PDB file of C-alpha atoms in Angstrom:
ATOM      1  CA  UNK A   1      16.221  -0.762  -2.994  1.00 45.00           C
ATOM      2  CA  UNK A   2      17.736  -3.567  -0.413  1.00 46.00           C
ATOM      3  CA  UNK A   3      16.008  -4.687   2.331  1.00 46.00           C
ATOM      4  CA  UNK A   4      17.754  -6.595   5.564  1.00 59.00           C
ATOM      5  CA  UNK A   5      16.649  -9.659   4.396  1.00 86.00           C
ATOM      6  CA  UNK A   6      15.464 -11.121   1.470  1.00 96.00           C
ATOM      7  CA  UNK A   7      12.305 -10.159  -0.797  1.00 98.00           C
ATOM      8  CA  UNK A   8      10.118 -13.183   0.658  1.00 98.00           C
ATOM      9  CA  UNK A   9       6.966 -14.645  -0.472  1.00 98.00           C
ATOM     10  CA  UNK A  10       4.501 -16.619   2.047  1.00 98.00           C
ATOM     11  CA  UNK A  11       2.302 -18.420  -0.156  1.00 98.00           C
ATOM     12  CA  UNK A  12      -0.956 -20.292   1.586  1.00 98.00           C
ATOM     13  CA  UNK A  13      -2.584 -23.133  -0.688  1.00 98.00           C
ATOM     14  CA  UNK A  14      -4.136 -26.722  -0.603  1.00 98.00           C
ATOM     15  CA  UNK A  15      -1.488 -27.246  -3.105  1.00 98.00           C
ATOM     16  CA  UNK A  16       1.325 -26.459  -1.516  1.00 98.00           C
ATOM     17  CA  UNK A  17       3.370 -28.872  -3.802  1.00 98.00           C
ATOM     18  CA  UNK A  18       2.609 -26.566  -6.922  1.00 98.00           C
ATOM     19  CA  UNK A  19       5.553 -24.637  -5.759  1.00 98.00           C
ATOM     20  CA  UNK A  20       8.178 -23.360  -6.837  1.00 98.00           C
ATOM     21  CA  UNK A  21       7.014 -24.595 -10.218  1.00 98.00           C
ATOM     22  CA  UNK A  22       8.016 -22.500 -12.921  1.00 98.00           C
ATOM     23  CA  UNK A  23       9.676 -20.134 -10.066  1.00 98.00           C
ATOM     24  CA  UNK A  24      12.560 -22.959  -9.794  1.00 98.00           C
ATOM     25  CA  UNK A  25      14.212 -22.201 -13.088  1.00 97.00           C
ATOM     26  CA  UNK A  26      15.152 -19.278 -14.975  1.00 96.00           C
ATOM     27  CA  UNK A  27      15.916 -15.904 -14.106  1.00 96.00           C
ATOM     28  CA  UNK A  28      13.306 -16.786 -11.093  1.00 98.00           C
ATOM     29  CA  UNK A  29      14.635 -20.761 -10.500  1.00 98.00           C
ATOM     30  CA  UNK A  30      18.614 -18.870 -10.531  1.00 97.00           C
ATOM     31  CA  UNK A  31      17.641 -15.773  -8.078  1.00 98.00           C
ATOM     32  CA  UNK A  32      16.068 -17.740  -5.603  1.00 98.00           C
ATOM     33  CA  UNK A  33      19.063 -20.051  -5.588  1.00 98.00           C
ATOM     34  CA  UNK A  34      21.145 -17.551  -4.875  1.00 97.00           C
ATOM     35  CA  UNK A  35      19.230 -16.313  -1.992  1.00 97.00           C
ATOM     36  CA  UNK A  36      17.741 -13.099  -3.880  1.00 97.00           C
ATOM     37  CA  UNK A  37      14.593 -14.030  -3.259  1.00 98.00           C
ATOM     38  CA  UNK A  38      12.904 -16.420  -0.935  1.00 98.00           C
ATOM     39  CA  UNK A  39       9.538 -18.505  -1.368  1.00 98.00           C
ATOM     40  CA  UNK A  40       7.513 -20.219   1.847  1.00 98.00           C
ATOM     41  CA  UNK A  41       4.694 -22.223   0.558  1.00 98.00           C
ATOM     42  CA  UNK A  42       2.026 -23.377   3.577  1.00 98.00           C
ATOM     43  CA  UNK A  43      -0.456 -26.115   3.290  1.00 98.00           C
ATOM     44  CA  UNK A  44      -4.118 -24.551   4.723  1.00 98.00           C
ATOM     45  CA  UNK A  45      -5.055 -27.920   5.373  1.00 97.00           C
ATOM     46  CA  UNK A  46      -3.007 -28.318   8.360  1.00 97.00           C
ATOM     47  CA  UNK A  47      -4.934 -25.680  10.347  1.00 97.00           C
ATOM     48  CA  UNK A  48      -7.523 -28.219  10.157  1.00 97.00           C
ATOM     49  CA  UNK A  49      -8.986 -29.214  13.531  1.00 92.00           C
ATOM     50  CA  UNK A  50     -11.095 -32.256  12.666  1.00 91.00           C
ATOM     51  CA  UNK A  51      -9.460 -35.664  11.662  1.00 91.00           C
ATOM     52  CA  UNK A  52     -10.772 -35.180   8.000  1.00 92.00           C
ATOM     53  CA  UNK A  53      -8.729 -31.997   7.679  1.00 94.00           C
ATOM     54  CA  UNK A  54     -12.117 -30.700   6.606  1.00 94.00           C
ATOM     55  CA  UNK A  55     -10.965 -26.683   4.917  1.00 97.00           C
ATOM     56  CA  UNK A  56     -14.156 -25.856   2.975  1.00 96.00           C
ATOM     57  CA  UNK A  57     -18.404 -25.938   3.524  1.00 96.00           C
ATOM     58  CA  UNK A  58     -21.368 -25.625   1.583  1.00 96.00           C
ATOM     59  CA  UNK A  59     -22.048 -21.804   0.911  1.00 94.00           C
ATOM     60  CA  UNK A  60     -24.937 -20.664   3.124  1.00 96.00           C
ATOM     61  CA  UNK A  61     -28.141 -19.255   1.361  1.00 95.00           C
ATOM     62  CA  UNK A  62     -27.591 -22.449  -0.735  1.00 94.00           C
ATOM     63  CA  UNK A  63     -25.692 -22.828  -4.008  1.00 92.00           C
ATOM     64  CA  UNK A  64     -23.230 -24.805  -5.944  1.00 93.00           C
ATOM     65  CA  UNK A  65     -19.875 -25.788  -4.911  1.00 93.00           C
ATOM     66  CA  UNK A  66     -17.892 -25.180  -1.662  1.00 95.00           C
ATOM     67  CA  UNK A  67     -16.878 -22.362   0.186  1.00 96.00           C
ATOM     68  CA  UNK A  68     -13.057 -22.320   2.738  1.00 96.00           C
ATOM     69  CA  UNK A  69     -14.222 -21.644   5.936  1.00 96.00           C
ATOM     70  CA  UNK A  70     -12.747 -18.689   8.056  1.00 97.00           C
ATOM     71  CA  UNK A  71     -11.668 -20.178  10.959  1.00 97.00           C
ATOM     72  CA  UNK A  72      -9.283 -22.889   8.961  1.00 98.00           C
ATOM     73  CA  UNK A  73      -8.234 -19.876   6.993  1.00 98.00           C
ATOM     74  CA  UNK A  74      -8.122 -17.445   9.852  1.00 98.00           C
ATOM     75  CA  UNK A  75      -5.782 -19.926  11.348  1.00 98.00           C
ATOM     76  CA  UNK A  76      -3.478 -20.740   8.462  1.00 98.00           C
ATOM     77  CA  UNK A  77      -2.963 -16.513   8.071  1.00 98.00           C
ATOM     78  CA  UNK A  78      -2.078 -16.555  11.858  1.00 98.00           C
ATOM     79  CA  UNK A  79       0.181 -19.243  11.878  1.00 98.00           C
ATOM     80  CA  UNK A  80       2.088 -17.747   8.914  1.00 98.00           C
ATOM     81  CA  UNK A  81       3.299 -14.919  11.659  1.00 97.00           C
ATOM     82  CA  UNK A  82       3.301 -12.018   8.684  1.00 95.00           C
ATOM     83  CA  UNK A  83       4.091  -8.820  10.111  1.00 96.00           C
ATOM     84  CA  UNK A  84       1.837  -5.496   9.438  1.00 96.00           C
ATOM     85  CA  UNK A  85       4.467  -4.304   7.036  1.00 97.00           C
ATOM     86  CA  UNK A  86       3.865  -6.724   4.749  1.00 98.00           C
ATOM     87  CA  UNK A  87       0.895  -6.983   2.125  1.00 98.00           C
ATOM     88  CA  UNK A  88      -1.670  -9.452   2.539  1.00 98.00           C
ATOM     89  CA  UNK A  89      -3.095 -10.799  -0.986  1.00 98.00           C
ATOM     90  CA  UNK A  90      -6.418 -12.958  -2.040  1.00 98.00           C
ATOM     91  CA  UNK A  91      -5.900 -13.988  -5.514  1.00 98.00           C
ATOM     92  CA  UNK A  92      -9.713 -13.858  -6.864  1.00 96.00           C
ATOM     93  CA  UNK A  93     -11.504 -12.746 -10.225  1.00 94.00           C
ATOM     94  CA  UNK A  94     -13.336 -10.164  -8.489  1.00 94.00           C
ATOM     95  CA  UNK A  95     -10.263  -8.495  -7.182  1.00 96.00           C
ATOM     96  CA  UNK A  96      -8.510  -5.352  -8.495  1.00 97.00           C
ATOM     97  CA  UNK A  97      -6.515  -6.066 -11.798  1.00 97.00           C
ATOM     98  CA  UNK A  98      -3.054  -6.293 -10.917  1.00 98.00           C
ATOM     99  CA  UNK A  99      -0.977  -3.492 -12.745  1.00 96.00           C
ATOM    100  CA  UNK A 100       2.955  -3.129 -13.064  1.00 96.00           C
ATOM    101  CA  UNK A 101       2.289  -0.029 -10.949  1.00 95.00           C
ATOM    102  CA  UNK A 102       1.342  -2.393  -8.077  1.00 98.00           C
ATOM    103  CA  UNK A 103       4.015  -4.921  -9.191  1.00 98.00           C
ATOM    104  CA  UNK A 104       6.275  -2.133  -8.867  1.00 97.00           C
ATOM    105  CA  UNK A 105       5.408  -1.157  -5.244  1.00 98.00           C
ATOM    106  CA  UNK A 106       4.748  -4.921  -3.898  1.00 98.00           C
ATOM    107  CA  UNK A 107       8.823  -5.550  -5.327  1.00 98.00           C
ATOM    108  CA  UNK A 108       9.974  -3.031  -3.538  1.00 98.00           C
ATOM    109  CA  UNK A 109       8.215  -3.574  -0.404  1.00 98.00           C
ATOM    110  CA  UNK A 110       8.914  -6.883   2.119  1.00 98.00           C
ATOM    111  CA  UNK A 111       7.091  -9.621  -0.142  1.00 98.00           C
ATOM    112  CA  UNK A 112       3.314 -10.253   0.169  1.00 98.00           C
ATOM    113  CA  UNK A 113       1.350 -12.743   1.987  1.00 98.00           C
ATOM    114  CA  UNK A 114       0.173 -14.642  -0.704  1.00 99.00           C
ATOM    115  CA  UNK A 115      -3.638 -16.756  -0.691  1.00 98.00           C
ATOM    116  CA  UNK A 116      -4.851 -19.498  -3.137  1.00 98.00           C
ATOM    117  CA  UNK A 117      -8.413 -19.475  -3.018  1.00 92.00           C
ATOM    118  CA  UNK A 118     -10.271 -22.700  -4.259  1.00 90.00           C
ATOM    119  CA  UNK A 119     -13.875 -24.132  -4.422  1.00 88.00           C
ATOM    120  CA  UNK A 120     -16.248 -21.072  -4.708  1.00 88.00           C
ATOM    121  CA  UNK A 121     -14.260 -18.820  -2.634  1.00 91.00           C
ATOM    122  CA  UNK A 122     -13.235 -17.394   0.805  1.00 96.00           C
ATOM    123  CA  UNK A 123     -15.616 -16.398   3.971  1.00 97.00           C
ATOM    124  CA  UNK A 124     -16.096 -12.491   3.209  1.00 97.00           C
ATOM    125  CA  UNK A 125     -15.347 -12.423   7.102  1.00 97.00           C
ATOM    126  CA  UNK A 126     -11.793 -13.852   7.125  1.00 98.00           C
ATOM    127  CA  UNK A 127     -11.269 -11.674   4.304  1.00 98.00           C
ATOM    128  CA  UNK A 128     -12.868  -8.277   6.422  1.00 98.00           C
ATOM    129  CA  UNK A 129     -11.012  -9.667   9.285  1.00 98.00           C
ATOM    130  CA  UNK A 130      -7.824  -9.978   8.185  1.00 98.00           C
ATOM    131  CA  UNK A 131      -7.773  -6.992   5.976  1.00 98.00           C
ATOM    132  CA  UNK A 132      -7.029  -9.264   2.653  1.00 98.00           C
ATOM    133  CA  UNK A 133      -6.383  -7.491  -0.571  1.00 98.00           C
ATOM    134  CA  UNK A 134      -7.861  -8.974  -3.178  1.00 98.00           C
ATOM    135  CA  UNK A 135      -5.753  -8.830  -6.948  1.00 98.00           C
ATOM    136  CA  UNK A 136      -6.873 -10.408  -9.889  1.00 97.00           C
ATOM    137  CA  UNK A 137      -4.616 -11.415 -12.991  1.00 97.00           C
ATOM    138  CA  UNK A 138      -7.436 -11.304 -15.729  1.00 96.00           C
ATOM    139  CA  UNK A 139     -10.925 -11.354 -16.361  1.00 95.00           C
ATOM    140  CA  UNK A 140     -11.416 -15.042 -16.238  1.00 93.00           C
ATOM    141  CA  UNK A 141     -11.656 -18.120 -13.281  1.00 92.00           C
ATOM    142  CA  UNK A 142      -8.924 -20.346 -12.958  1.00 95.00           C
ATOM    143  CA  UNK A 143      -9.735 -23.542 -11.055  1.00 94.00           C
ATOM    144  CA  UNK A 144      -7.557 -21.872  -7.996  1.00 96.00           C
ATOM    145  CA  UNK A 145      -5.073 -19.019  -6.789  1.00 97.00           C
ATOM    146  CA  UNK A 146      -2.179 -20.781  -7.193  1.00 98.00           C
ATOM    147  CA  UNK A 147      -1.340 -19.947 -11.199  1.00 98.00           C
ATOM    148  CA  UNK A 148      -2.325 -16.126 -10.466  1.00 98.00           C
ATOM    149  CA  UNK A 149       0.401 -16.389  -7.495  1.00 98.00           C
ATOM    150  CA  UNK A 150       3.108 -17.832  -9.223  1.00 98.00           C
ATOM    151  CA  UNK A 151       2.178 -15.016 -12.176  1.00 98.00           C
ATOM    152  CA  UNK A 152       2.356 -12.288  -9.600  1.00 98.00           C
ATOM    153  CA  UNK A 153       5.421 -13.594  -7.833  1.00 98.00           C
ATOM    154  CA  UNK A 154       7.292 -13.552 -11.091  1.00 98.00           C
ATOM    155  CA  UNK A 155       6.394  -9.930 -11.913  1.00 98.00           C
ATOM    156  CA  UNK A 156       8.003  -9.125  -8.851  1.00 98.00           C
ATOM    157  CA  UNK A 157      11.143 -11.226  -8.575  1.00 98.00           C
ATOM    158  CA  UNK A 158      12.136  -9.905 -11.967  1.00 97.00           C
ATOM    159  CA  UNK A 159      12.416  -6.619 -10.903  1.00 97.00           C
ATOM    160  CA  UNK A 160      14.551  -6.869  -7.556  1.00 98.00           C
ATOM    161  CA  UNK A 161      18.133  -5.967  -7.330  1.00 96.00           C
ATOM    162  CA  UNK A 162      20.181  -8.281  -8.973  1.00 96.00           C
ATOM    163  CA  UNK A 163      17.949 -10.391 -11.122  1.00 97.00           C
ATOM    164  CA  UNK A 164      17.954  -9.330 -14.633  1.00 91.00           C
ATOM    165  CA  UNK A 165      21.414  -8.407 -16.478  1.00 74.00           C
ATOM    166  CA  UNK A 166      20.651  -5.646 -17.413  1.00 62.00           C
ATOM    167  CA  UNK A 167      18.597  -3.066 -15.222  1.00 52.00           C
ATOM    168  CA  UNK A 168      17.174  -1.238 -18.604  1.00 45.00           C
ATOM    169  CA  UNK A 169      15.079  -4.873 -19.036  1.00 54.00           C
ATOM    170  CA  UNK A 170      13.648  -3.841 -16.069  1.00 54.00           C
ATOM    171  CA  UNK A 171      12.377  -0.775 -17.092  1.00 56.00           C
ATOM    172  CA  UNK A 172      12.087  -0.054 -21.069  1.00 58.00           C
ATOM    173  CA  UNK A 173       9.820  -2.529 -21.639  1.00 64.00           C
ATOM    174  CA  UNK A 174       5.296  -2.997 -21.836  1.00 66.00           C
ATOM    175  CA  UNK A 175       3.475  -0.606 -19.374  1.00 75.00           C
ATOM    176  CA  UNK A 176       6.928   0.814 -17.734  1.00 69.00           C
ATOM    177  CA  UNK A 177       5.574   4.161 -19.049  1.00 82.00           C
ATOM    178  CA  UNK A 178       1.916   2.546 -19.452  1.00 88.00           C
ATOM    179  CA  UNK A 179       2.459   1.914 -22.944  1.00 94.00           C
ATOM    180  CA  UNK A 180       2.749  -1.447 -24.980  1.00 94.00           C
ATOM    181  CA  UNK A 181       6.351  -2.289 -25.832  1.00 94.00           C
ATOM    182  CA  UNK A 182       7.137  -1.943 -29.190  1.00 95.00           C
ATOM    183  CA  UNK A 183       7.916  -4.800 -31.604  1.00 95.00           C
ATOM    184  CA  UNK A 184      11.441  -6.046 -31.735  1.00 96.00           C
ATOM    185  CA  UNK A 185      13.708  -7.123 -34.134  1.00 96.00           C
ATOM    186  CA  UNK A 186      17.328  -9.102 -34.399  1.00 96.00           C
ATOM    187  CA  UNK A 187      19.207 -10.663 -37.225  1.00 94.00           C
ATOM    188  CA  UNK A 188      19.188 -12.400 -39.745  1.00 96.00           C
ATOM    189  CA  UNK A 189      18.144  -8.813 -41.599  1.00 95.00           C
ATOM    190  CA  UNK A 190      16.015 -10.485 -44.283  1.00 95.00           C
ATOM    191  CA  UNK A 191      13.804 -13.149 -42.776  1.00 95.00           C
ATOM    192  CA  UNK A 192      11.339 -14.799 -45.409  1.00 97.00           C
ATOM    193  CA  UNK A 193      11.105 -11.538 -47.397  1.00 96.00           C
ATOM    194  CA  UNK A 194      10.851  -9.024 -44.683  1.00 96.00           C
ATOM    195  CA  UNK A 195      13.911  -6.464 -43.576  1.00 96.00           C
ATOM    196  CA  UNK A 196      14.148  -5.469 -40.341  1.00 96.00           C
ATOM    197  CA  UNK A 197      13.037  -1.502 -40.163  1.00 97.00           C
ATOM    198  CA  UNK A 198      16.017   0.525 -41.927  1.00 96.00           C
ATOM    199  CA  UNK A 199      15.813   3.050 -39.195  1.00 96.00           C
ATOM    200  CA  UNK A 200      16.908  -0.037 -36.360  1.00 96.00           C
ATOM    201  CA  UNK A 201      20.361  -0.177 -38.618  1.00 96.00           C
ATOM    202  CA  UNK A 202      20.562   3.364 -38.876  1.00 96.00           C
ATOM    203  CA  UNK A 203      23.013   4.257 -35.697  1.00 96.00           C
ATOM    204  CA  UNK A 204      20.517   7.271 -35.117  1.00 97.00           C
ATOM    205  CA  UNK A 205      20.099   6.991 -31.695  1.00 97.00           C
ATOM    206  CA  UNK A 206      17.496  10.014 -31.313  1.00 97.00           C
ATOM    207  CA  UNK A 207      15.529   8.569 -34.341  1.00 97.00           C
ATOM    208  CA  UNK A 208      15.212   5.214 -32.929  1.00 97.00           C
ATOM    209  CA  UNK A 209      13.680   6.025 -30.034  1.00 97.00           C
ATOM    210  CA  UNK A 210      11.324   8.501 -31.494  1.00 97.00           C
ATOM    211  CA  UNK A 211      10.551   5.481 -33.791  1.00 97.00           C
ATOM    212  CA  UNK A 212      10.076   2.737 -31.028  1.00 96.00           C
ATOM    213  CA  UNK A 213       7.597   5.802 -29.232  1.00 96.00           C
ATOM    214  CA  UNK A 214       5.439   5.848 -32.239  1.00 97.00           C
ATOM    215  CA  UNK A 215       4.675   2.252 -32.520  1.00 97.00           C
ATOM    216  CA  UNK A 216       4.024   1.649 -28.370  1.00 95.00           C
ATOM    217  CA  UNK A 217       1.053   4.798 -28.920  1.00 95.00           C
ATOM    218  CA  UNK A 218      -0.118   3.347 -31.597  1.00 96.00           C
ATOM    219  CA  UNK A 219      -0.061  -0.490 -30.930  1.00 95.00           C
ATOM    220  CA  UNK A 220      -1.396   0.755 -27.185  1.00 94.00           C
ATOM    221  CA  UNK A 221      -4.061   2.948 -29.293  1.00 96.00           C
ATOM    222  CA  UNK A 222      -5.015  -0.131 -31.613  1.00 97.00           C
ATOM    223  CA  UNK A 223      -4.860  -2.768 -28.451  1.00 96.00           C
ATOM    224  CA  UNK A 224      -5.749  -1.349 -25.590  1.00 95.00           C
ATOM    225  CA  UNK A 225      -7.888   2.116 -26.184  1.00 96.00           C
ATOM    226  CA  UNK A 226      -8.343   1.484 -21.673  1.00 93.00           C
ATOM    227  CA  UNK A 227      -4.548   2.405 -21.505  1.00 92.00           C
ATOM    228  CA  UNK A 228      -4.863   4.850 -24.170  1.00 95.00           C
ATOM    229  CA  UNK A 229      -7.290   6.886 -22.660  1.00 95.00           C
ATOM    230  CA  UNK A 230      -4.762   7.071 -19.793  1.00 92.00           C
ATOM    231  CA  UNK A 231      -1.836   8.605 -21.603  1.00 90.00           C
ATOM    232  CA  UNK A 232      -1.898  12.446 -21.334  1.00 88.00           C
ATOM    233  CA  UNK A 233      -2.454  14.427 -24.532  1.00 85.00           C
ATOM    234  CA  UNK A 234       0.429  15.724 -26.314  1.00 78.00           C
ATOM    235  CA  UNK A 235       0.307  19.615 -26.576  1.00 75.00           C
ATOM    236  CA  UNK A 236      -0.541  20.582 -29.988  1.00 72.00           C
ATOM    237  CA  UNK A 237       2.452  20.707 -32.772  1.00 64.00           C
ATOM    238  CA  UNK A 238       3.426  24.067 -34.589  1.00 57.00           C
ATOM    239  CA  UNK A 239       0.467  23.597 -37.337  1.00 53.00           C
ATOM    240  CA  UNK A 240      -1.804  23.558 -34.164  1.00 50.00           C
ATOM    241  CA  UNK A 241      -2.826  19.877 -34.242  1.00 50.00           C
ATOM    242  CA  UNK A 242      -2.603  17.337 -31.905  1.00 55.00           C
ATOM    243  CA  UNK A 243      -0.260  14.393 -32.532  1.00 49.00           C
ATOM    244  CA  UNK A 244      -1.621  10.889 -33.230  1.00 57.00           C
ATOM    245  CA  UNK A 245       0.132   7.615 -33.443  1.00 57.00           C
ATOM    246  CA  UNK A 246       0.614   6.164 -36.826  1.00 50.00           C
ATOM    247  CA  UNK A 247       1.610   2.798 -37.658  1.00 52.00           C
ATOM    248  CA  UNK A 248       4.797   2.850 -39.125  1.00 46.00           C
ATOM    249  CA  UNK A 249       7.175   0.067 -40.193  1.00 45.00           C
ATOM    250  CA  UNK A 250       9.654   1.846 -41.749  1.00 45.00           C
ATOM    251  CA  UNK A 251      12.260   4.656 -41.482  1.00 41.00           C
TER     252      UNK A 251
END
């Protein structure tokens, strides 16, 4: 899908400098040269209204730490002049996990609004009030948004027009079907004892990629029995049993 202008993503931070980062090389660094892509980091800090800049406050009900306030926040959201159409994110732990479903649907939109939280975390009214959605990468805390954003930004830019060489990358690859991709081989054919799979070598196209089905159900079985539990059952086989993934290695 094209778009009028570029896929763009409006990033707010107190770190502003911590872009493009990893973004600036690569498939990433090489799209966004070429005007694929574009990337508009914003410091919060300058909605500031006192001379100190001051962005964050002590949580009220007491506490530990600091919380951004929602008027500097409010501010730096306004000022960034995002339009309706476009997706308004709060990286934060307690956020939805980010899929490559909602990869999927955030590449082909716009680009996202993008927001770095730090200290404790945002006003819950600058996040009600602004109608922030907020994704989270993992179930751990980084010490701010900005990794998760550069992480979410890549997922996308990856998949628009253009990007990769080859648009199978794009899509035969971990959770394109909500499987795990299977493992991969190249030459040398004998590395330190162990031959790459005869069936790889074979030139049977149909076997292959019954082959490389097998091992994403049953590495996605052994991994991750959440995404496993997704997959729809197979009808039963002729013998009247249901099909289970085995780990094979071999042809």
């Amino acid at each position: 899908m094209t778009h009028p202008s570029p896929w763009r993503a409006t990033v707010l931070t107190l770190f502003p400098e911590m872009f493009p980062g990893p973004l600036g090389v690569s498939l990433a660094g090489r799209a966004l040269a070429a005007g694929l892509w574009a990337l508009e980091a914003r410091d919060i800090r300058a909605s500031a209204t006192d001379r100190h800049r001051s962005v964050d406050d002590t949580p009220a009900g007491g506490g530990p730490g600091m919380v951004l306030r929602p008027d500097v926040l409010a501010a730096a959201i306004d000022a960034a002049g995002i339009g309706p159409e476009r997706p308004r994110l709060l990286m934060s732990p307690r956020g939805r996990p980010l899929t490559q479903a909602r990869v999927v649907e955030l590449a082909k939109g716009p680009g996202p609004l993008i927001i770095c939280g730090r200290f404790e975390g945002v006003d819950q009214r600058v996040i009600d009030g602004r109608g922030l959605e907020e994704v989270s990468i993992g179930d751990y805390v980084l010490s701010g948004g900005e990794i998760a954003a550069l992480a979410l930004i890549d997922a996308c830019v990856r998949l628009l027009p253009g990007v990769m060489g080859k648009e199978a990358s794009g899509t035969d690859e971990s959770f394109s079907d909500g499987l795990l991709e299977y493992p991969q081989y190249t030459r040398p054919q004998l590395f330190e004892g162990a031959p790459i799979p005869d069936i790889l070598t074979s030139g049977d196209h149909a076997k292959v990629a019954s082959w490389r089905r097998a091992q994403s159900e049953a590495l996605t079985a052994a991994r991750r029995p959440d995404l496993w539990a997704q997959i729809p059952p197979k009808p039963p086989n002729r013998a009247g049993r249901q099909k289970t993934p085995k780990n094979k290695t071999d042809g």
